[in-house]
Short mmCIF file of C-alpha atoms and ligand atoms in Angstrom, two decimals:
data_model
loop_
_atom_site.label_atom_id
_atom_site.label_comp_id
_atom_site.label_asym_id
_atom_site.label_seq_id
_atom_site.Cartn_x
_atom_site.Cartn_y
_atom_site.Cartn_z
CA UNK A 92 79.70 135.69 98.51
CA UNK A 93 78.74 131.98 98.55
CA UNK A 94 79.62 129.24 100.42
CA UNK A 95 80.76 125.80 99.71
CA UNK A 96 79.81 123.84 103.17
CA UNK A 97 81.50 126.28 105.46
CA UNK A 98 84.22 128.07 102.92
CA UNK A 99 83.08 131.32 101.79
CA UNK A 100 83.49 132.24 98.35
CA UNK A 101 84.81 135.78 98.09
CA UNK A 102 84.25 137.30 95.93
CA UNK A 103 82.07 134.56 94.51
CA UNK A 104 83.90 134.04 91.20
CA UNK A 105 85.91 130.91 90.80
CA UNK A 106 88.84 130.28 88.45
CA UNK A 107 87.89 127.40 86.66
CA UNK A 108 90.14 124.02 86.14
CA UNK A 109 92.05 124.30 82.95
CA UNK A 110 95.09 121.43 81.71
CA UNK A 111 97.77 122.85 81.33
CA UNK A 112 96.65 126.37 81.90
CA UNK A 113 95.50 126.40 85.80
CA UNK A 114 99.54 125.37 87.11
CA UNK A 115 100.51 127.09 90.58
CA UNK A 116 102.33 130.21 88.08
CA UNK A 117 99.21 130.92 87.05
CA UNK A 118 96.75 130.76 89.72
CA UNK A 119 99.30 133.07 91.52
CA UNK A 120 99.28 135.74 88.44
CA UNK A 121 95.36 135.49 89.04
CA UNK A 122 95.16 135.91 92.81
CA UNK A 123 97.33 138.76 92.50
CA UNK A 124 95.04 140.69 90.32
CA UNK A 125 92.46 139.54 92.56
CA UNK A 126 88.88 139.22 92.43
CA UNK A 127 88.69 135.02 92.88
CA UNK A 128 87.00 133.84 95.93
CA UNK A 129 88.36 130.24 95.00
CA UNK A 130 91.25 128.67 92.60
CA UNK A 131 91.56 125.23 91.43
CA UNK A 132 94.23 123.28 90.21
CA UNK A 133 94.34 121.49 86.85
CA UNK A 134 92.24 117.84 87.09
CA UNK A 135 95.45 115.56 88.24
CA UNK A 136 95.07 111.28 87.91
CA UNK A 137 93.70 110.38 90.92
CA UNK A 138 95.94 107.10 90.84
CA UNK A 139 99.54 109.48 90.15
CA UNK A 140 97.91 111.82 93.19
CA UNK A 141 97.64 109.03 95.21
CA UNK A 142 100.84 107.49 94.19
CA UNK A 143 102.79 110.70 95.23
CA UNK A 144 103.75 110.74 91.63
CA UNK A 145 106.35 114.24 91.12
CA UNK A 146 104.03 115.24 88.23
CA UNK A 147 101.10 114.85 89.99
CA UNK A 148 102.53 116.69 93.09
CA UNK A 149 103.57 119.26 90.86
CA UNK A 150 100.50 120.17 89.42
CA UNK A 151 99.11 119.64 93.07
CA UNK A 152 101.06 122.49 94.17
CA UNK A 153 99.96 125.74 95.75
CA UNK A 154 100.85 128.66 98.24
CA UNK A 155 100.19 128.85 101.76
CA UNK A 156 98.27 131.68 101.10
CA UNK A 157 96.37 130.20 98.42
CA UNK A 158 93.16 129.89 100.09
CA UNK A 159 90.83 128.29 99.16
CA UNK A 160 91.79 125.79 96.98
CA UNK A 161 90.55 123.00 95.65
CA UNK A 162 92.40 120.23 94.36
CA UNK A 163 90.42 118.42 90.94
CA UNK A 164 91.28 114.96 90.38
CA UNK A 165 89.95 112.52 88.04
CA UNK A 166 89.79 108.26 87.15
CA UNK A 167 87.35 105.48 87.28
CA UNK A 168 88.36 103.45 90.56
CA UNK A 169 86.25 104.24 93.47
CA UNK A 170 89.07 103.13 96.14
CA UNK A 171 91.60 104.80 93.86
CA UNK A 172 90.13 108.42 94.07
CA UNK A 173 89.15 107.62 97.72
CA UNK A 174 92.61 107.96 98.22
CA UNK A 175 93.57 110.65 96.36
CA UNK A 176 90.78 112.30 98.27
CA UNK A 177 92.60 111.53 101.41
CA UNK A 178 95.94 112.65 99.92
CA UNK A 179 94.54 115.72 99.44
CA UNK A 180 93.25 115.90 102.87
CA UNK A 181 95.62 114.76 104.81
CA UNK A 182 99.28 115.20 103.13
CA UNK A 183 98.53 118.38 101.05
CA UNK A 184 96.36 120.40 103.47
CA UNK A 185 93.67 121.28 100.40
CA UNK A 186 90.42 123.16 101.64
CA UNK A 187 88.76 120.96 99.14
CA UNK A 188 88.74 118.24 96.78
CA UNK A 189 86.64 118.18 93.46
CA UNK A 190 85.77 115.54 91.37
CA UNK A 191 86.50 116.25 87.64
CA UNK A 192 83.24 114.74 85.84
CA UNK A 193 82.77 117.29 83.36
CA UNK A 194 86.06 117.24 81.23
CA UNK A 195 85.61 115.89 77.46
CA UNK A 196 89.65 115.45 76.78
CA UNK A 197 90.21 112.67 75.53
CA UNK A 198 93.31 112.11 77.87
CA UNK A 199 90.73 111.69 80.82
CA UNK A 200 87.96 110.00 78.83
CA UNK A 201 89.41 107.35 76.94
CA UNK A 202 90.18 105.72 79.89
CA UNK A 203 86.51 106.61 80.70
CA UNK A 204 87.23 109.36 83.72
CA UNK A 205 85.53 112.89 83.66
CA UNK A 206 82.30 113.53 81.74
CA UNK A 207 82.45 109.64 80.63
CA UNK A 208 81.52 108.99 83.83
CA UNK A 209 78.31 110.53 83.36
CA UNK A 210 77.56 107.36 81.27
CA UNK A 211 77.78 105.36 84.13
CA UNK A 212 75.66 106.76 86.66
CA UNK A 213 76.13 103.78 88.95
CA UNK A 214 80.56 103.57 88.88
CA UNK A 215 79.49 107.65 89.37
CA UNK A 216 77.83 106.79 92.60
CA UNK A 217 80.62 103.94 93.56
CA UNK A 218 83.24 106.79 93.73
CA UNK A 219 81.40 109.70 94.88
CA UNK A 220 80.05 107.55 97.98
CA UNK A 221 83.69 106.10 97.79
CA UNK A 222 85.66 109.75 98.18
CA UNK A 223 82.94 110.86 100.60
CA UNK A 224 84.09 108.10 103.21
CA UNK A 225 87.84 108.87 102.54
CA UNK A 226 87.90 112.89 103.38
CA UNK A 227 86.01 115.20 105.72
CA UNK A 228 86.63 118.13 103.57
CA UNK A 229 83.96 119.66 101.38
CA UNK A 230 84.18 117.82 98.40
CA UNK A 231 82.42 119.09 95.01
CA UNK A 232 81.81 117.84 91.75
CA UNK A 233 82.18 119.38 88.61
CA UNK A 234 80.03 118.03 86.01
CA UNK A 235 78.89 119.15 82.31
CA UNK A 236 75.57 119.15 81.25
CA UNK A 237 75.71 115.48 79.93
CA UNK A 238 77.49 113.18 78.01
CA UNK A 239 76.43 114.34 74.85
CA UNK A 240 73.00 116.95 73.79
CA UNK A 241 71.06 113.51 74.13
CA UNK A 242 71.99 112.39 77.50
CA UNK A 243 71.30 115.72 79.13
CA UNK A 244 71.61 113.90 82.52
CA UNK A 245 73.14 116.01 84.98
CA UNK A 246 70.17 117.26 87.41
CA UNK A 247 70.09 113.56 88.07
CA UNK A 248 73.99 113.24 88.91
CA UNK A 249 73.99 115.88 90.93
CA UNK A 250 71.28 115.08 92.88
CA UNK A 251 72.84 111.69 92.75
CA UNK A 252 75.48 113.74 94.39
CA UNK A 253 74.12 115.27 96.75
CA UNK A 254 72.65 112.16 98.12
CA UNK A 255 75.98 110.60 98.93
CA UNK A 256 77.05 113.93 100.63
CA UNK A 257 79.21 115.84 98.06
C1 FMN B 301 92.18 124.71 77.91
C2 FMN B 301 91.09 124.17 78.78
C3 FMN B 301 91.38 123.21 79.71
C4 FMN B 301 90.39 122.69 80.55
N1 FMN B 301 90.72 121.80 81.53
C5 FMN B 301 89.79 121.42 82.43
C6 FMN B 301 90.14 120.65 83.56
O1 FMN B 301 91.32 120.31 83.80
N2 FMN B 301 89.14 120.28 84.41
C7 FMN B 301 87.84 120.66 84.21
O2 FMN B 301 86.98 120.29 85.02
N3 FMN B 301 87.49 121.41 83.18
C8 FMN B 301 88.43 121.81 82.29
N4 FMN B 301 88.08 122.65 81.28
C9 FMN B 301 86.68 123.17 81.22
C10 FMN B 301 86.60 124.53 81.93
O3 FMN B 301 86.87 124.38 83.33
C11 FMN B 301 85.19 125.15 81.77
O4 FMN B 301 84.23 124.35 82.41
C12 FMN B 301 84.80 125.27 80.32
O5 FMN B 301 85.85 125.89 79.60
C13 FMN B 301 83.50 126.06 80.16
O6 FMN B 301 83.67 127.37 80.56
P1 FMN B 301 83.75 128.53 79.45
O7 FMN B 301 82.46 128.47 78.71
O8 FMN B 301 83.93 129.79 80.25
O9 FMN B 301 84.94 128.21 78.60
C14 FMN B 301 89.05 123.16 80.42
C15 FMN B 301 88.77 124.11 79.45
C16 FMN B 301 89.75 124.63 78.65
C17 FMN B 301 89.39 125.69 77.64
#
């Protein structure tokens, strides 16, 4: 078992985020076989999330007894994604929201979002610091290793992370 802040992770295996693979259908199939302390939806636009978009609720779904689960959302805007973090908070009832900085599709990074953001380590901050202030839940951020095998940057992000209280 792990924990994230006080959530524990049991058993400490977690489905990861997949488009158009991690909908509510799935992640039920999965917690019925069992043996995954923590599911997480597919990353959603921050902006739809926040929007109450149907899509973006859709994908948002889960069960009751889906627990925990963490909502991933992605985008650029700091104030944006601070509140989709307090959508999931507060109107969906999430045990936590993640930050999708890891994904190379380019659906999320041509408009710069996900691993992109890596680029930027200073926007990075902007919204982690940004999402921090918006939700009391544990928030997390999943990152890749860097941009690209040349910008191998993410010890730095993280800590960078860290710092601002994810
Ligand atoms: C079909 C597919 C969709 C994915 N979608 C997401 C996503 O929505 N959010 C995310 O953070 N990562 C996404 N990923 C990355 C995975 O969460 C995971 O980090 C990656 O596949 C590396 O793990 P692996 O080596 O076990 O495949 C996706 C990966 C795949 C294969």
């Amino acid at each position: 078992m792990f924990h994230i802040r006080d959530i524990p992770i049991d058993p400490p295996l977690v489905l990861a985020p997949m488009e158009g693979v991690t909908d509510l259908t799935f992640r039920r199939l999965i917690r019925s076989i069992g043996g995954c302390g923590l599911t997480v939806t597919e990353f959603i636009p921050g902006k739809s999330l926040a929007q109450a978009h149907r899509t973006a609720l859709q994908m948002a779904a889960f069960d009751p007894d889906e627990r925990p689960v963490s909502v991933q959302v992605y985008g650029r805007d700091p104030d944006v994604l601070a509140d989709a973090a307090r959508y999931v908070e507060q109107e969906l009832g999430a045990d936590i929201v993640d930050l999708n900085m890891g994904c190379p599709s380019k659906k999320v990074c041509k408009n710069s979002g996900g691993s992109a953001l890596m680029k930027e380590p200073a926007l990075a901050r902007r919204i982690v610091s940004a999402m921090r202030a918006a939700t009391s839940l544990p928030f997390t951020v999943k990152m890749r290793a860097g941009w690209d095998r040349e910008h191998r940057n993410a010890p730095e992000i993280a800590a960078m992370c860290e710092g601002e209280g994810a």
